[in-house]
XYZ file of C-alpha atoms in Angstrom:
385
model
C 30.203 104.771 37.847
C 28.166 105.465 40.977
C 29.876 108.002 43.217
C 28.890 108.703 46.776
C 28.061 112.240 47.803
C 31.277 113.880 48.949
C 32.409 112.226 52.241
C 28.873 110.983 52.900
C 28.964 108.821 56.045
C 26.843 105.720 55.500
C 26.580 103.058 58.176
C 25.767 99.389 57.591
C 22.839 97.463 59.052
C 23.686 96.072 62.476
C 22.953 92.491 61.459
C 25.488 92.622 58.613
C 28.185 94.032 60.908
C 27.393 91.432 63.570
C 27.621 88.581 61.053
C 31.020 89.756 59.767
C 32.386 90.172 63.285
C 31.100 86.716 64.231
C 32.868 85.193 61.237
C 36.163 86.763 62.343
C 35.661 85.700 65.962
C 34.831 82.122 64.996
C 38.206 81.709 63.280
C 40.657 84.261 64.739
C 43.546 82.748 62.751
C 41.830 83.449 59.418
C 43.050 87.003 58.952
C 44.228 88.819 55.860
C 42.305 89.957 52.784
C 40.566 86.614 52.260
C 39.246 86.273 55.822
C 36.016 87.884 54.569
C 34.540 88.451 51.157
C 34.071 91.983 49.862
C 30.535 92.138 51.262
C 31.843 91.307 54.727
C 34.601 93.931 54.667
C 32.158 96.523 53.326
C 29.822 95.749 56.218
C 32.641 96.358 58.704
C 33.480 99.661 57.044
C 29.937 100.683 57.991
C 30.245 99.600 61.632
C 28.975 102.005 64.288
C 28.159 101.964 67.974
C 29.086 98.766 69.811
C 29.946 97.072 66.510
C 32.574 99.726 65.786
C 34.038 99.332 69.267
C 34.310 95.560 68.832
C 35.873 95.981 65.394
C 38.510 98.343 66.784
C 39.233 95.968 69.689
C 39.793 93.113 67.229
C 42.116 95.271 65.149
C 44.123 96.321 68.166
C 44.487 92.712 69.265
C 46.022 91.977 65.862
C 48.330 94.993 66.217
C 49.631 93.572 69.470
C 50.312 90.238 67.760
C 52.182 91.504 64.703
C 54.128 94.484 66.106
C 55.782 95.358 69.394
C 52.685 95.494 71.619
C 54.155 98.141 73.914
C 55.583 100.554 71.352
C 54.316 103.702 69.706
C 56.906 104.224 66.988
C 57.972 107.383 65.159
C 60.716 108.525 62.784
C 62.650 111.791 62.915
C 62.484 113.298 59.446
C 62.367 116.470 57.433
C 60.245 117.162 54.350
C 61.574 118.925 51.274
C 59.777 119.981 48.113
C 61.615 118.802 44.988
C 61.288 122.191 43.286
C 62.774 123.966 46.306
C 65.561 121.387 46.586
C 66.422 121.824 42.895
C 66.694 125.594 43.327
C 68.758 125.332 46.503
C 71.009 122.752 44.904
C 72.005 125.180 42.171
C 74.304 128.085 43.035
C 73.002 129.880 39.933
C 69.415 130.062 41.189
C 69.369 129.969 44.978
C 70.457 133.568 45.521
C 70.891 134.372 49.212
C 69.075 131.224 50.373
C 70.926 128.437 52.191
C 72.241 125.581 50.078
C 70.580 122.192 49.918
C 73.485 120.658 51.808
C 73.036 123.310 54.508
C 69.429 122.196 55.011
C 70.410 118.529 55.108
C 73.206 119.192 57.596
C 70.834 121.166 59.809
C 68.246 118.377 59.718
C 70.853 115.842 60.789
C 72.047 118.182 63.531
C 68.455 118.327 64.811
C 68.285 114.522 64.866
C 66.805 113.596 61.482
C 67.546 110.115 60.144
C 65.342 110.618 57.062
C 64.740 113.223 54.386
C 61.433 112.906 52.536
C 61.330 114.708 49.189
C 58.258 114.855 46.967
C 56.930 116.894 44.083
C 57.751 117.118 40.383
C 60.991 118.570 39.102
C 60.170 121.931 37.438
C 60.004 121.766 33.663
C 62.825 124.305 33.317
C 65.268 122.123 35.285
C 67.406 119.522 33.479
C 66.176 115.937 33.757
C 69.437 114.840 35.355
C 68.499 116.902 38.425
C 66.316 114.001 39.535
C 69.452 111.905 40.065
C 71.727 114.800 41.037
C 69.483 115.798 43.956
C 69.577 112.257 45.325
C 73.383 112.198 45.205
C 73.657 115.653 46.753
C 71.317 114.893 49.655
C 72.674 111.458 50.498
C 76.236 112.677 50.107
C 75.705 115.486 52.604
C 75.409 113.253 55.680
C 76.490 109.723 56.430
C 73.742 107.241 57.252
C 70.873 109.503 56.174
C 67.948 107.756 54.458
C 66.363 109.486 51.460
C 62.685 108.715 50.826
C 61.825 110.446 47.566
C 59.807 110.657 44.341
C 56.272 109.407 43.911
C 55.289 107.147 41.036
C 54.339 110.014 38.720
C 57.670 111.743 39.403
C 59.564 108.540 38.704
C 57.725 108.152 35.400
C 58.424 111.801 34.577
C 62.119 111.381 35.314
C 62.362 108.324 33.080
C 60.511 110.045 30.234
C 62.559 113.232 30.418
C 65.804 111.249 30.620
C 64.880 109.096 27.630
C 65.251 105.803 29.507
C 62.929 103.124 30.834
C 61.487 103.278 34.339
C 63.660 100.392 35.528
C 66.874 102.038 34.326
C 65.887 105.395 35.837
C 65.124 103.738 39.179
C 68.460 101.933 39.101
C 70.228 105.264 38.531
C 68.359 106.754 41.485
C 69.240 103.801 43.676
C 72.884 103.924 42.626
C 72.901 107.627 43.593
C 71.697 106.746 47.089
C 67.901 106.655 47.027
C 66.615 104.367 49.777
C 62.842 104.224 49.281
C 59.963 105.854 47.434
C 56.673 107.240 48.752
C 53.561 105.323 47.798
C 51.610 108.554 47.940
C 49.441 109.793 45.064
C 47.852 106.348 44.951
C 44.586 108.099 45.906
C 42.050 105.343 45.147
C 43.321 102.746 42.686
C 40.260 102.934 40.473
C 40.604 104.660 37.111
C 37.138 106.197 37.184
C 37.647 107.730 40.624
C 41.129 108.950 39.687
C 39.782 110.608 36.545
C 37.132 112.377 38.619
C 39.682 113.617 41.152
C 42.208 114.805 38.554
C 41.915 117.422 35.829
C 41.313 115.878 32.420
C 44.224 113.843 31.189
C 46.462 114.159 34.257
C 45.513 111.050 36.246
C 48.168 108.326 36.169
C 46.356 105.096 35.197
C 46.173 102.435 37.884
C 48.139 99.991 35.738
C 51.021 102.468 35.358
C 51.071 103.311 39.094
C 51.222 99.607 39.938
C 53.964 98.953 37.377
C 56.146 101.815 38.637
C 55.794 100.719 42.275
C 56.465 97.068 41.480
C 59.473 98.051 39.378
C 60.818 100.072 42.312
C 60.426 97.023 44.541
C 62.174 94.811 41.990
C 65.014 97.333 41.817
C 65.614 96.856 45.531
C 63.806 99.942 46.794
C 60.979 99.672 49.286
C 57.996 102.003 49.509
C 55.081 103.032 51.610
C 51.510 102.121 50.650
C 48.713 104.666 50.975
C 45.013 105.285 50.540
C 43.317 108.686 50.354
C 39.740 108.246 51.531
C 36.708 110.306 52.441
C 35.661 111.819 49.114
C 33.594 110.198 46.337
C 34.848 106.615 46.594
C 32.517 103.863 47.796
C 33.281 101.328 50.533
C 33.567 98.708 47.788
C 36.262 100.808 46.103
C 38.085 101.187 49.419
C 38.168 97.405 49.805
C 39.278 96.946 46.185
C 42.062 99.495 46.706
C 43.331 97.661 49.781
C 43.181 94.344 47.915
C 45.264 95.828 45.074
C 47.917 97.012 47.522
C 47.951 93.665 49.298
C 48.212 91.810 45.982
C 51.310 93.905 45.191
C 52.711 93.090 48.617
C 52.134 89.379 48.089
C 54.134 89.603 44.835
C 56.986 91.875 45.935
C 57.073 92.278 49.724
C 58.167 95.852 49.079
C 55.750 97.860 51.230
C 57.100 98.914 54.618
C 53.869 100.366 55.985
C 50.321 101.381 55.122
C 49.268 105.008 55.647
C 45.590 105.980 55.585
C 44.956 109.650 54.780
C 41.609 111.434 54.681
C 40.994 113.907 51.897
C 41.231 117.356 53.494
C 41.202 120.941 52.223
C 44.950 120.979 51.687
C 44.920 117.997 49.309
C 41.566 118.459 47.607
C 42.113 119.169 43.888
C 41.349 122.837 43.118
C 38.593 122.013 40.617
C 36.693 120.158 43.368
C 37.024 122.658 46.211
C 33.414 123.819 45.861
C 32.134 120.233 46.028
C 34.377 119.237 48.940
C 32.201 120.540 51.754
C 33.060 117.801 54.257
C 35.746 115.309 55.209
C 35.591 111.739 56.455
C 33.814 111.253 59.782
C 35.628 109.965 62.823
C 33.488 106.837 62.584
C 34.616 106.139 59.007
C 38.230 106.872 59.882
C 38.203 104.437 62.817
C 36.437 101.714 60.818
C 38.768 102.004 57.817
C 41.914 101.877 59.962
C 40.586 98.801 61.782
C 39.591 97.031 58.560
C 42.983 97.863 57.035
C 44.709 96.270 60.022
C 42.648 93.094 59.721
C 42.982 92.849 55.937
C 46.741 93.478 55.958
C 47.550 90.946 58.696
C 50.363 88.690 57.529
C 51.292 91.021 54.672
C 51.976 94.538 55.995
C 52.847 94.765 59.676
C 52.866 98.522 60.182
C 49.958 100.966 59.986
C 50.681 104.683 60.271
C 48.251 107.406 61.296
C 48.321 110.596 59.195
C 48.520 112.857 62.234
C 48.712 116.086 60.208
C 45.294 115.393 58.681
C 43.327 114.331 61.780
C 42.401 115.988 65.042
C 44.148 114.828 68.216
C 41.143 112.898 69.518
C 40.814 110.882 66.311
C 44.555 110.205 66.213
C 44.340 108.724 69.696
C 41.304 106.619 68.835
C 42.904 105.019 65.770
C 46.065 104.358 67.786
C 43.788 102.397 70.138
C 42.181 100.653 67.168
C 44.964 98.887 65.291
C 47.562 101.534 64.414
C 51.125 101.134 65.707
C 52.991 104.123 64.219
C 52.554 107.891 64.417
C 54.818 108.682 61.476
C 57.384 111.445 61.142
C 58.004 114.473 63.343
C 58.458 116.702 60.252
C 61.266 118.946 61.461
C 61.206 122.465 60.010
C 64.605 123.725 61.075
C 65.631 127.347 61.346
C 67.422 127.994 58.056
C 64.404 127.667 55.749
C 61.371 126.242 57.561
C 59.112 126.734 54.536
C 61.210 124.401 52.322
C 58.837 121.455 52.641
C 55.129 120.655 52.526
C 53.230 120.883 55.830
C 55.689 123.430 57.233
C 54.778 124.519 60.721
C 53.352 121.127 61.688
C 56.272 119.769 63.717
C 55.332 116.933 66.075
C 57.194 117.522 69.333
C 58.550 114.467 71.116
C 56.757 115.743 74.229
C 53.445 115.281 72.399
C 54.459 111.789 71.273
C 55.453 110.867 74.828
C 52.191 112.217 76.237
C 50.111 110.413 73.602
C 51.933 107.147 74.232
C 51.346 107.494 77.977
C 47.607 108.061 77.520
C 47.190 104.946 75.366
C 49.387 102.777 77.571
C 52.357 102.482 75.243
C 56.027 103.500 75.128
C 57.390 105.977 72.559
C 60.119 104.391 70.475
C 62.149 106.063 67.733
C 62.660 103.997 64.559
C 64.402 104.162 61.221
C 62.525 104.464 57.936
C 62.636 100.676 57.635
C 61.387 100.186 61.224
C 64.761 99.248 62.640
C 66.532 100.699 65.664
C 68.493 103.911 64.976
C 72.113 104.327 65.946
C 71.996 105.107 69.688
C 73.935 108.303 68.994
C 71.038 109.506 66.793
C 68.254 108.982 69.325
C 66.265 112.013 70.442
C 65.835 112.393 74.198
C 62.265 111.488 75.097
C 60.838 113.054 78.247
C 59.356 110.846 80.943
C 55.634 111.301 81.478
C 54.366 110.770 84.998
C 50.747 110.312 86.068
């Protein structure tokens, strides 16, 4: 396997970018993964200068066609770590901390329509906690959507419970689970995954795909993700997107595609010394634009990972094909450290200001991109020139 130097930013020859852009312009209806061959998509991933600007303009034109052209959408949610939730859900172990239902009630009081819970269940907790936590969270507030458990955690729950993945997922759904995160997909290439993970801990691509497709068949939907900007090649980025889009063609179960650069906070510890850079703004813009063009007709919504990008880059990708800014990540007052990325709350004032600058209107959504109950809408301030 040939790996690129960590986050090395390699541009493509201008003539290759121009040829790929011309092919898309000549037949603007031919979008989706097969609109170009792999060589063409790889060329666009290397676009720079005026070629990059044209690529982003094409992607944003597609965004306006497949989503509400005026809207910048967001969801009001709170993150929880599974290990913390398990401790807070047990009166024997939480001590003086608030209960899990207290945290859920507070999140709803603050306007949350979604709880996102990720992370493995600690080995010393009973396997049935995977299902119990779902029932406890969804039972604490009417109409709350629970988005929980990545593929590896689903597989772990099935193994520890002594049942198949499909049966475990059905139990989770029966308890109230609404959707699962498509995170930890990293790059769907076994060689890259083995490099990024300590020996023996990488979930094989085939197993990740099977768990996600089983979740979709069970009636759960999921997000789709890519973690880029490390040792993967542009060819592997394209192959990863094709794998996700192949799943979508079979199941229709992905609600959105989230593109996340590898940053210090999610770099595996054994690679911290090698990870001396992150993806360039150029690569980030090109990959978001290519993802929009490749996913046209299959996945309507692209989300920017605002916690992992600077404000300028967030705004540029929102102008280059991305329609959604993701979750506000409420912390709350009772136990703000209970979830990953604590302290990174996205104020609605910032969303409103960002929307104004890019010529769009902030619009709150549900996890499934519907309209929330009017009683659950956060007040959004008016931004004046």
